[in-house]
Coordinates of C-alpha atoms and ligand atoms in Angstrom, one line a residue:
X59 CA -13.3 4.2 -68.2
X60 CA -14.0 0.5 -68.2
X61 CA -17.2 -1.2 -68.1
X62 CA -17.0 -4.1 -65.3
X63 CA -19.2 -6.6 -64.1
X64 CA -18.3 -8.1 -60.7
X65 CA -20.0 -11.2 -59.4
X66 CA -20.3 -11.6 -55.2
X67 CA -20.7 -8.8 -53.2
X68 CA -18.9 -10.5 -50.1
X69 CA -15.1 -9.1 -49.2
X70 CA -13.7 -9.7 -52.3
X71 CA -16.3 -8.5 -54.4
X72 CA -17.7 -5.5 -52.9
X73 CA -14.5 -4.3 -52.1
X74 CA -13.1 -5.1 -55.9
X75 CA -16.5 -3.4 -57.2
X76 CA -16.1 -0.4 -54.8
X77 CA -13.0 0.5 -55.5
X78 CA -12.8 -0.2 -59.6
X79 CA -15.5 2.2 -59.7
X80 CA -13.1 4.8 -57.7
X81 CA -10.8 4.4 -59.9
X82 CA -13.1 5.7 -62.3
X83 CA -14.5 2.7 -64.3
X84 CA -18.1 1.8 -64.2
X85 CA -19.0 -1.0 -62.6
X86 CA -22.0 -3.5 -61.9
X87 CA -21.9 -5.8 -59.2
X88 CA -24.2 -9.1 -59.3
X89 CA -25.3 -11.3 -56.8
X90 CA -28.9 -13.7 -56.2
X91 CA -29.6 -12.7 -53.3
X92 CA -32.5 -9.4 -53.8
X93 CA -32.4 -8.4 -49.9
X94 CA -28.7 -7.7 -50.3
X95 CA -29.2 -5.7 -53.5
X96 CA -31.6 -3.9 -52.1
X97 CA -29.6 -3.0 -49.2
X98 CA -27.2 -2.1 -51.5
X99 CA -29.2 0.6 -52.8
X100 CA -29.9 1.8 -50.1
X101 CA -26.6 2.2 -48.7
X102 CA -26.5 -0.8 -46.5
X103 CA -23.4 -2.8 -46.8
X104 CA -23.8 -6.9 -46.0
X105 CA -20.5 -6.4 -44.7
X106 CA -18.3 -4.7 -41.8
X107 CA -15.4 -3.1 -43.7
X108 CA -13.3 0.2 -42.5
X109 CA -14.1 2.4 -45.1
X110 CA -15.9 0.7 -47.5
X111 CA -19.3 2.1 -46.7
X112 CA -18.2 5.7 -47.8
X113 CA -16.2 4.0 -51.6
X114 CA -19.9 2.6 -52.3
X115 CA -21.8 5.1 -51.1
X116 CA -19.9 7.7 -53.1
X117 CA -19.6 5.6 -56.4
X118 CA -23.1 4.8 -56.2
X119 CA -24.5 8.2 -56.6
X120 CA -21.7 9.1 -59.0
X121 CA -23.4 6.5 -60.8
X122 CA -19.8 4.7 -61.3
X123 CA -21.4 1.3 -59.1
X124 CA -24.5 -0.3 -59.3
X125 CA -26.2 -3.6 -57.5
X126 CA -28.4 -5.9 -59.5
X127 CA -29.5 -9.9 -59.3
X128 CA -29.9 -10.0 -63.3
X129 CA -26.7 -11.6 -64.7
X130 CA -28.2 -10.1 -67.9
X131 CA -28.3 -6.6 -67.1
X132 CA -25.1 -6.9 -65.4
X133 CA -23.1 -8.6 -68.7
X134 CA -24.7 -6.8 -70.9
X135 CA -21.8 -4.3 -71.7
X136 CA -18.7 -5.6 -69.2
X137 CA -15.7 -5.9 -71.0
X138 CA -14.5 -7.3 -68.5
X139 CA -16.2 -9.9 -65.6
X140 CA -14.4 -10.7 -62.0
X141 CA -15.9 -13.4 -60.6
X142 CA -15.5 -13.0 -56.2
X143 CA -17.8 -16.0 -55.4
X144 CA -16.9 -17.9 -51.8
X145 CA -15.2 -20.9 -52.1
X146 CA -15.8 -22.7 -48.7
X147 CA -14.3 -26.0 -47.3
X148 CA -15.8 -29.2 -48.5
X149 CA -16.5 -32.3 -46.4
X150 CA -12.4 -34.0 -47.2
X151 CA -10.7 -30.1 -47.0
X152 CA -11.2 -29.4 -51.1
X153 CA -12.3 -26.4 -51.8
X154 CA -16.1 -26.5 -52.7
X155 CA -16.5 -25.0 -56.3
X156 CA -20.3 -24.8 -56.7
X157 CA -20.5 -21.1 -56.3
X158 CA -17.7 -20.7 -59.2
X159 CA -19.7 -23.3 -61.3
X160 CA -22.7 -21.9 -61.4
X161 CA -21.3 -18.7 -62.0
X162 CA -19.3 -19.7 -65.6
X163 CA -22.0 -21.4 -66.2
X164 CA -24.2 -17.7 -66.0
X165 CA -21.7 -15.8 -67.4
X166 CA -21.6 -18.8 -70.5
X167 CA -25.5 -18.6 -71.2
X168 CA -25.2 -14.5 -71.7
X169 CA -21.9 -13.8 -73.6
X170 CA -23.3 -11.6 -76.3
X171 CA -20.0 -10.1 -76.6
X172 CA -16.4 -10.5 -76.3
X173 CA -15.4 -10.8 -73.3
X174 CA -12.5 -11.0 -70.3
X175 CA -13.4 -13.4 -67.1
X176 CA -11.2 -12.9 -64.5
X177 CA -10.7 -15.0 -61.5
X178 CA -10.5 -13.7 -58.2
X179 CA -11.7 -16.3 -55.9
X180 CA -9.4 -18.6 -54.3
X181 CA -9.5 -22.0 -56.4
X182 CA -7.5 -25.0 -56.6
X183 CA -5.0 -25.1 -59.2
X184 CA -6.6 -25.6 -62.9
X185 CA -9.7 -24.4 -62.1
X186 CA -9.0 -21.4 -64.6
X187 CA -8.5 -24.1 -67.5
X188 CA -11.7 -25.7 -66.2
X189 CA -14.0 -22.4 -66.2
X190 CA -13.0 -22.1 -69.8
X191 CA -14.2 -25.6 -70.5
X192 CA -17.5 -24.6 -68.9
X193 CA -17.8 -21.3 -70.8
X194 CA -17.0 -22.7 -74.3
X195 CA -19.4 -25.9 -73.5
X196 CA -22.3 -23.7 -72.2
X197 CA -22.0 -20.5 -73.9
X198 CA -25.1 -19.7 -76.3
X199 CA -23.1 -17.1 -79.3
X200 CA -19.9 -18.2 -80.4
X201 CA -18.1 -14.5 -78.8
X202 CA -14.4 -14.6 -78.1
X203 CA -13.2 -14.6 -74.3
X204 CA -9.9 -15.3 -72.3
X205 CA -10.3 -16.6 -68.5
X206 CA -7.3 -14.6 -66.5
X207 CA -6.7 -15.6 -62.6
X208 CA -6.4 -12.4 -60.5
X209 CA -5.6 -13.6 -56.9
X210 CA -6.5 -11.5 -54.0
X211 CA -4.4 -10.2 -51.0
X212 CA -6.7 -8.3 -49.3
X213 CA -7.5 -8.4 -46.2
X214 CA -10.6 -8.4 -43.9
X215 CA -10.6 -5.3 -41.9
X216 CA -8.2 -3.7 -44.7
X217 CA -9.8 -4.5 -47.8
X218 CA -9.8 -1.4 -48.8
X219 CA -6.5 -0.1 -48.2
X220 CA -4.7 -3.4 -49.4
X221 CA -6.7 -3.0 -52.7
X222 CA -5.2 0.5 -53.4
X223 CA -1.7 -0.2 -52.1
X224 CA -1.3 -3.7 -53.3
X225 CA 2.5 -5.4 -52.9
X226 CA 2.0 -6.7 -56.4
X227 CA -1.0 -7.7 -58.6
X228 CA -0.9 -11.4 -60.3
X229 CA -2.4 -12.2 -63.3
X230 CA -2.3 -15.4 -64.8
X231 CA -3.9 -16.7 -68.2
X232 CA -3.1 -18.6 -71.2
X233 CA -3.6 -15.4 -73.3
X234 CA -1.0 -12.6 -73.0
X235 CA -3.0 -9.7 -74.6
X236 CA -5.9 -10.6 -71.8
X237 CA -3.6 -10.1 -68.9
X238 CA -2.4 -7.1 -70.5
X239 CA -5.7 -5.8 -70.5
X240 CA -6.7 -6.7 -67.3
X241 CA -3.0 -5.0 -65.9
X242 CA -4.0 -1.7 -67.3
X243 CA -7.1 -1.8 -64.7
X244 CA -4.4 -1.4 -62.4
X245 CA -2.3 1.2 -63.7
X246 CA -3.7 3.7 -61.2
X247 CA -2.1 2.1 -58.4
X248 CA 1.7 1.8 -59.9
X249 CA 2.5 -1.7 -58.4
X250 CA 4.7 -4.5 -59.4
X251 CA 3.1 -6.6 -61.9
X252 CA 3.6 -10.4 -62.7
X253 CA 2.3 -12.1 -65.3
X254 CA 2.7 -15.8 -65.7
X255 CA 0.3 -18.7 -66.9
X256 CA -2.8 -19.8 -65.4
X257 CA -1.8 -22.7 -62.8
X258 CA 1.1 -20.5 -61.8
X259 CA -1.0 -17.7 -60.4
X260 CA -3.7 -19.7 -58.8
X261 CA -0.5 -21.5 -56.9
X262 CA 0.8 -18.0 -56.1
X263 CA -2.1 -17.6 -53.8
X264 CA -2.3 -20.8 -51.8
X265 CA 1.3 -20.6 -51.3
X266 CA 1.0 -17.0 -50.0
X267 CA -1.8 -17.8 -47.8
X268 CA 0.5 -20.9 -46.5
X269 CA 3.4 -19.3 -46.2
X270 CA 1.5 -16.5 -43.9
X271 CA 0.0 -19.3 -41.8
X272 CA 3.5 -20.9 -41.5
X273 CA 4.9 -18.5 -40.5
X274 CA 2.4 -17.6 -38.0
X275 CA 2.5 -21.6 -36.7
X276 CA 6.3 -21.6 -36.6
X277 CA 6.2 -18.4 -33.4
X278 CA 3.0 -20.1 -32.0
X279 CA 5.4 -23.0 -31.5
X280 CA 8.4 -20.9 -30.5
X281 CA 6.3 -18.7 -28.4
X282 CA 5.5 -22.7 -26.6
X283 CA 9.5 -23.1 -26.0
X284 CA 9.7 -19.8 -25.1
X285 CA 7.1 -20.3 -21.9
X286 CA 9.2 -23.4 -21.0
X287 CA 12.7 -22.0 -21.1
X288 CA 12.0 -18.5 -19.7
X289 CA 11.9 -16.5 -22.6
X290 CA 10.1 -13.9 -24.5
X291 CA 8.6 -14.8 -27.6
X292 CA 7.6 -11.0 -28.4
X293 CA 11.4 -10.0 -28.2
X294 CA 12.3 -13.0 -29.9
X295 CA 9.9 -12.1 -32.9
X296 CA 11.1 -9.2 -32.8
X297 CA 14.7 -9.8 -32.7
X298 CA 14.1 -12.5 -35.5
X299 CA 11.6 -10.2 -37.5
X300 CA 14.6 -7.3 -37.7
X301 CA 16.4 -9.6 -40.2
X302 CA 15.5 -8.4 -43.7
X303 CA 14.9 -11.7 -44.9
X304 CA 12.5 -13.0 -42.4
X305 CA 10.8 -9.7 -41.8
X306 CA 8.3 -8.8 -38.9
X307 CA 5.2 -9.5 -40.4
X308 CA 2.7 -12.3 -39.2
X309 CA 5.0 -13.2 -36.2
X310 CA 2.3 -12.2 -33.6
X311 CA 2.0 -15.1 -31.6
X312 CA -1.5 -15.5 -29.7
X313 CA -4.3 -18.5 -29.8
X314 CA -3.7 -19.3 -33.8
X315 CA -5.0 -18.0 -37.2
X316 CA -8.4 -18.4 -38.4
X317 CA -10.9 -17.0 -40.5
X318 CA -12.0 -17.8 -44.0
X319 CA -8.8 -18.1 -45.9
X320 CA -6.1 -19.6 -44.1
X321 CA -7.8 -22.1 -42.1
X322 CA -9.6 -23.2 -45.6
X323 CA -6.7 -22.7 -47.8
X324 CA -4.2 -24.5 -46.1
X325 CA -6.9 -27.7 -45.9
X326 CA -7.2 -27.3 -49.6
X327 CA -3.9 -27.0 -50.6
X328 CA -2.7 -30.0 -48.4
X329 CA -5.7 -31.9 -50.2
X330 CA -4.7 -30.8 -53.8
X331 CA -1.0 -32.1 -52.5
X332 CA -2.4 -35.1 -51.0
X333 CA -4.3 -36.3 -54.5
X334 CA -1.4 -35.9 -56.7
X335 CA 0.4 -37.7 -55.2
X336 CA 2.3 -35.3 -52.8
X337 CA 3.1 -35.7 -49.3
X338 CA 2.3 -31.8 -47.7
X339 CA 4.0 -32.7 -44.1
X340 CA 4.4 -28.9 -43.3
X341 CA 1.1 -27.7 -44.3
X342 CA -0.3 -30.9 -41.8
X343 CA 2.2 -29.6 -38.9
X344 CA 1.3 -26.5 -39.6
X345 CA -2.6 -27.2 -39.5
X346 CA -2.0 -29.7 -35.9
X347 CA 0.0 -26.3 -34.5
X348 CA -2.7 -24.2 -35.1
X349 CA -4.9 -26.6 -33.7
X350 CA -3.2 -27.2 -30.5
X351 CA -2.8 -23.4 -30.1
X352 CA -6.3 -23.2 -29.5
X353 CA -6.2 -26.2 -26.5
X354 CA -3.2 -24.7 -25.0
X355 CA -5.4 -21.4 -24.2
X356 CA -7.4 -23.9 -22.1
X357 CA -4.3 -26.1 -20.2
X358 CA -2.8 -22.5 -19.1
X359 CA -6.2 -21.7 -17.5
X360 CA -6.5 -24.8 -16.1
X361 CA -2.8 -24.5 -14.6
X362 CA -3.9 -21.7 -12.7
X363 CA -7.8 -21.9 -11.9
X364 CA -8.0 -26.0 -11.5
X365 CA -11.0 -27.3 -13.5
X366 CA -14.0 -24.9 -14.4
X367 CA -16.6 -26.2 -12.9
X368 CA -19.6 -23.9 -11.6
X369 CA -16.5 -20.7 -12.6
X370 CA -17.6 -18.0 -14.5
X371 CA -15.1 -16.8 -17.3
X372 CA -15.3 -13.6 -19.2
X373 CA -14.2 -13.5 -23.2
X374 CA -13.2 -10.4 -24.6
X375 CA -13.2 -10.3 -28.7
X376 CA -15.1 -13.0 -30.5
X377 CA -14.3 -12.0 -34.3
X378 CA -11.0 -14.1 -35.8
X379 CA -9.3 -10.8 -36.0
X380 CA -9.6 -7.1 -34.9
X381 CA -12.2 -4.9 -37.4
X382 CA -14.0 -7.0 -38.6
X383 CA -17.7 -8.9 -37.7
X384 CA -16.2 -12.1 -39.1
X385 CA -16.5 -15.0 -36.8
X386 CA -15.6 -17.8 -39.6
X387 CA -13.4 -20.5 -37.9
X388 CA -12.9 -18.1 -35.3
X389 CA -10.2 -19.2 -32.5
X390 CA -13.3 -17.8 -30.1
X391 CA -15.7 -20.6 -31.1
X392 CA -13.2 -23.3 -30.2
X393 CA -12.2 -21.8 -26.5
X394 CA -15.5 -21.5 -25.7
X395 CA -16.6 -24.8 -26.5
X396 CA -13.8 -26.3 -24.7
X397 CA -14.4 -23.7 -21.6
X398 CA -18.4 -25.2 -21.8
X399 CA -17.2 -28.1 -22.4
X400 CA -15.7 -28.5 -18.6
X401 CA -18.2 -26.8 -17.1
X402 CA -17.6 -23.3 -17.4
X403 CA -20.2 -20.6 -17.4
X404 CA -19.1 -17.9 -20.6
X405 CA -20.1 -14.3 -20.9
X406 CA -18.5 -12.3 -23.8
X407 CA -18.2 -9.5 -25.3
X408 CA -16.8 -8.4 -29.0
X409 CA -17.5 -4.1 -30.3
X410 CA -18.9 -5.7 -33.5
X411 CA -19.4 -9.3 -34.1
X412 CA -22.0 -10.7 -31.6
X413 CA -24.8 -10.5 -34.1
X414 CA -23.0 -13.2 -36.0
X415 CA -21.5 -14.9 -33.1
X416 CA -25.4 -14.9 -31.5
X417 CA -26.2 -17.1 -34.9
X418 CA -23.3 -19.8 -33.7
X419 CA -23.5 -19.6 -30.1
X420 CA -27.2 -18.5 -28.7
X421 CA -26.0 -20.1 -25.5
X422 CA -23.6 -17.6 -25.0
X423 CA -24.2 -14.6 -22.1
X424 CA -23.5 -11.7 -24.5
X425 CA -22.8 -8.4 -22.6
X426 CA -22.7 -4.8 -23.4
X427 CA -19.2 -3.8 -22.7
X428 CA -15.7 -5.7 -21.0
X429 CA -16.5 -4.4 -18.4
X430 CA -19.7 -6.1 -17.9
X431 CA -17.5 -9.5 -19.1
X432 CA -15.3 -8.6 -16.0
X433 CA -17.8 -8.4 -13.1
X434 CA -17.7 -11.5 -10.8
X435 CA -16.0 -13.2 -13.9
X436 CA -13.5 -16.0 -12.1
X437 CA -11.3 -15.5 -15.0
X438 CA -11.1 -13.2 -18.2
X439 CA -9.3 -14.6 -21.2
X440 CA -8.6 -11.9 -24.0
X441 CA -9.1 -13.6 -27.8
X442 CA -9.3 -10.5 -30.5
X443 CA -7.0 -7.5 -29.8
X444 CA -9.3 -4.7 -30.4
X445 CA -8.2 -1.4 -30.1
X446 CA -10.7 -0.8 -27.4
X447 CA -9.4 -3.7 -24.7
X448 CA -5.7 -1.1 -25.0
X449 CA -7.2 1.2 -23.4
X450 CA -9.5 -0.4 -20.7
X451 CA -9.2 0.5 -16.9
X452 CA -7.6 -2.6 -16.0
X453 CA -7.6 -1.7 -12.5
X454 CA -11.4 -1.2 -12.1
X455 CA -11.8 -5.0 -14.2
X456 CA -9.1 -6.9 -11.5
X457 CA -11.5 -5.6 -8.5
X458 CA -14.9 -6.5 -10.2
X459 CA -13.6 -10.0 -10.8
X460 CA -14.2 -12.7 -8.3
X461 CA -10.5 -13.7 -9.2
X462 CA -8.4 -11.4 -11.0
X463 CA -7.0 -13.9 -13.5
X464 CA -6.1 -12.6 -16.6
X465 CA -5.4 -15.0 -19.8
X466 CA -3.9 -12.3 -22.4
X467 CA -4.2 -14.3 -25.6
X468 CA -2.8 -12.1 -28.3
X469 CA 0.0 -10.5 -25.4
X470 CA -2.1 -7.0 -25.8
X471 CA -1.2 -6.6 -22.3
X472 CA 2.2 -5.4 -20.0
X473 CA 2.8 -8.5 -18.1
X474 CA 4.3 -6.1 -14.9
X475 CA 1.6 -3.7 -14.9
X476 CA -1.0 -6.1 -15.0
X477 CA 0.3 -8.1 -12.1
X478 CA 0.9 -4.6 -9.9
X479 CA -3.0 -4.3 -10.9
X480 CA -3.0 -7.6 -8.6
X481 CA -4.3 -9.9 -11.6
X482 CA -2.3 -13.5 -11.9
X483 CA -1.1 -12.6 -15.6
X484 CA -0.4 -15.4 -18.2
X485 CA 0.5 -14.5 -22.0
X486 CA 1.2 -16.2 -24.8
X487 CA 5.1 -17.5 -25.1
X488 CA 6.2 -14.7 -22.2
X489 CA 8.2 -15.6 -19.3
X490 CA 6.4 -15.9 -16.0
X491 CA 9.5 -13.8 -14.2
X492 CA 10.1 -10.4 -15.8
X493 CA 13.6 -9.9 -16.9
X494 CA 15.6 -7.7 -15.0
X495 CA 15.2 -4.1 -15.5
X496 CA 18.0 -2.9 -17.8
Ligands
UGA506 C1 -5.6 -13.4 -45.3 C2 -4.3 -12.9 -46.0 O1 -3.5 -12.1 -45.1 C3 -4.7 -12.0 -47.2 O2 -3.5 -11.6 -47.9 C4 -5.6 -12.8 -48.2 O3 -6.0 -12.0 -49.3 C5 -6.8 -13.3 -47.4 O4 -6.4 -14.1 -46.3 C6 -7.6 -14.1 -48.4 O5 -7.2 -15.2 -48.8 O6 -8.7 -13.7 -48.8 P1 -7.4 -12.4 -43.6 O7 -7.9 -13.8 -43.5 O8 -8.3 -11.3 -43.8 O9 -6.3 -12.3 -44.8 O10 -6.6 -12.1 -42.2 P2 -5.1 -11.9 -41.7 O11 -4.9 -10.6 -41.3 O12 -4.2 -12.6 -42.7 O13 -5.2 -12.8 -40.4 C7 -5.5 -14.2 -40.4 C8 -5.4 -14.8 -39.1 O14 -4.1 -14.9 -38.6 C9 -6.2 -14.1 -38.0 O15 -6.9 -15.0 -37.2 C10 -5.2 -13.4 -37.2 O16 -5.5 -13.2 -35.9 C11 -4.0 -14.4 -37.3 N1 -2.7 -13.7 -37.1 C12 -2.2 -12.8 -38.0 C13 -1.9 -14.1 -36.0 O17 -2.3 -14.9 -35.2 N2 -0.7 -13.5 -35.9 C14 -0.2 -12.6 -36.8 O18 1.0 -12.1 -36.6 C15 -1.0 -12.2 -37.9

């Protein structure tokens, strides 16, 4: 059993904290804000995460994870310190390091003794070698300590699964034995470990993150030949996807990634390029894709209703993604806009995220179920492929709706059965003629 302090309570960090603790180490999570520790106390997460409530909940009374806003108490015997601290978007695309800052600079005033501080928050390249700086220019007793970067794959919605089955854990650091160390953390989860130096495993992450994105650009614009040649883009995917070296991951085409990561990782990354001296053409073309995805949600509407003017249109799903509450760069926020933009009135409904997406758009008509979305709607445009909206009566939506168009934006839906429902059906990167039946 290891003694662990984790700083941030947000995806990373509560889901890092949760599950050391399962793992049987004891662990103290710190963050400034008192409300959320004292939620966290009393079993309320500030999060949505599947699973997650129950890890905490669990740990907490074995006594294995505990919630405080004193850095102090929370140093006082970690061995070891993750700092899980957001890293948003600054005004050019870098990635705003404030958060971290302050934090080394914390962790720096309380060192009483030796210490590991391991990265986990996405930072440009570097930023390891600069935390040190900070430690050894702030810190108050001269204790030993080793900065390690331990990028995160996780993600939202399956942050606790994808921390107990990771694909691989990276550790980078300019200290061997520390990487060790902070390896045999992971031993309970038998994965592939690489270790490499500092800059190398804080580029591991961006490029993953990229790469993802890419490849999720690359079948939005495929899926965009596909709708003008007649062809399929979900058979093509997964025609393509069968191919061991391309694999079928992250070729879901629909209205474009967002979220916290890619959309601000791939603007950082191009930025980092960009000021040394690099020129990141596919991380640009892969942004202006993305971009475009969202506007091409409102063309294809426009192709079949005419302008918006005075229509109603229904939005199922507002979060970025399925299972999650997040509505950070969400694809919905965009299509809306652009729908109110022209004139269109917008009612919506999401099974968890209108809380947040009431704090971003109070002008929205929030309703309390798609079928409520549906009735009189002039058109219903699906944008996050809950499980729910699979199993919806779609025939009782297409007669409540003034016009049964449907705009299926992640392709949930079977083109044929939706138009013998009677709706006017468009997907994403599908064929507006069925092929014939084999
Ligand atoms: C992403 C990465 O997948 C994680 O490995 C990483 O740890 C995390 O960022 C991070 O940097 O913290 P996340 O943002 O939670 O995780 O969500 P994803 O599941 O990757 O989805 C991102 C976006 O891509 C969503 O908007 C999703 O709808 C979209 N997407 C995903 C597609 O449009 N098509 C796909 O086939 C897959």
């Amino acid at each position: 059993m290891k003694n662990i302090c984790v700083i941030g309570v947000g995806y990373v960090g509560l889901v890092t904290g949760a599950c050391l603790a399962d793992l049987g180490n004891r662990v103290i999570c710190v963050n400034r804000s008192k409300e959320k520790a004292d939620n966290l106390h009393k079993g309320i997460l500030p999060i949505f995460e599947p699973g997650l409530e129950e890890i905490v909940q669990r740990n907490y009374e074995a006594k294995r994870l505990d919630f405080t806003t004193s850095y102090d108490k929370g140093l006082r015997d970690a061995e070891f310190v993750f700092i899980a601290v957001g890293t948003p978007s600054g005004s050019e695309g870098e990635a705003d390091l404030s958060h971290v800052t302050q934090c080394a600079e914390d962790i720096a005033t309380r060192l009483v003794k030796p210490i590991i501080i391991i990265n986990k928050s996405t930072v440009p390249i570097g930023t390891g070698d600069w935390v040190a700086d900070i430690i050894n220019e702030h810190r108050v007793n001269d204790v030993e300590f080793a900065v390690v970067s331990n990028p995160e794959f996780l993600r939202e919605g399956s942050g606790v699964y994808d921390f107990m089955n990771p694909d691989r854990i990276v550790l980078g650091s300019t200290s061997r034995q520390a990487a060790e160390k902070v390896a045999e953390l992971y031993t309970p989860l038998q994965t592939t470990t690489i270790i490499t130096d500092l800059h190398t495993a804080e580029m591991i992450k961006y490029a993953s993150n990229c790469f993802l994105a890419t490849k999720i650009s690359f079948i939005n614009e495929m899926a965009s030949i596909c709708e003008a040649l007649g062809a399929d883009v979900r058979e093509v995917a997964l025609g393509m996807g069968s191919d061991r070296r391309i694999g079928p991951a992250f070729l879901g085409a629909g209205v474009g990634w967002g979220g916290s990561c890619f959309p601000k990782d791939v603007r950082a990354l191009a930025h980092i390029a960009a000021t040394h001296g690099c020129h990141p053409q596919m991380l640009r073309a892969v942004m202006e894709i993305n971009q475009d995805q969202r506007k091409r949600v409102i063309q294809r509407l426009r192709e079949v209703m005419g302008n918006f003017r005075g229509k109603t249109i229904g939005v199922l799903g507002l979060s970025f993604k399925p299972n999650t509450d997040d509505m950070r760069d969400a694809p919905s926020i965009e299509i809306i806009h652009m729908l109110q933009h022209e004139g269109a009135q917008v009612k919506a409904y999401d099974p968890v995220a209108m809380n947040n997406a009431r704090k971003i758009m109070p002008q929205l008509t929030y309703c309390d179920s798609p079928y409520a979305v549906a009735d009189g709607a002039d058109g219903l445009v699906l944008v996050t492929e809950w499980n729910e909206f699979k199993q919806l009566d779609m025939g009782r939506i297409a007669r409540s709706m003034r016009q049964p168009i449907l705009f299926d934006g992640r392709n949930t839906y079977d083109p044929d059965k939706m138009k013998a429902l009677g709706f006017i059906y468009r997907g994403i990167g599908r064929a507006a003629i069925s092929p014939p039946a084999a």
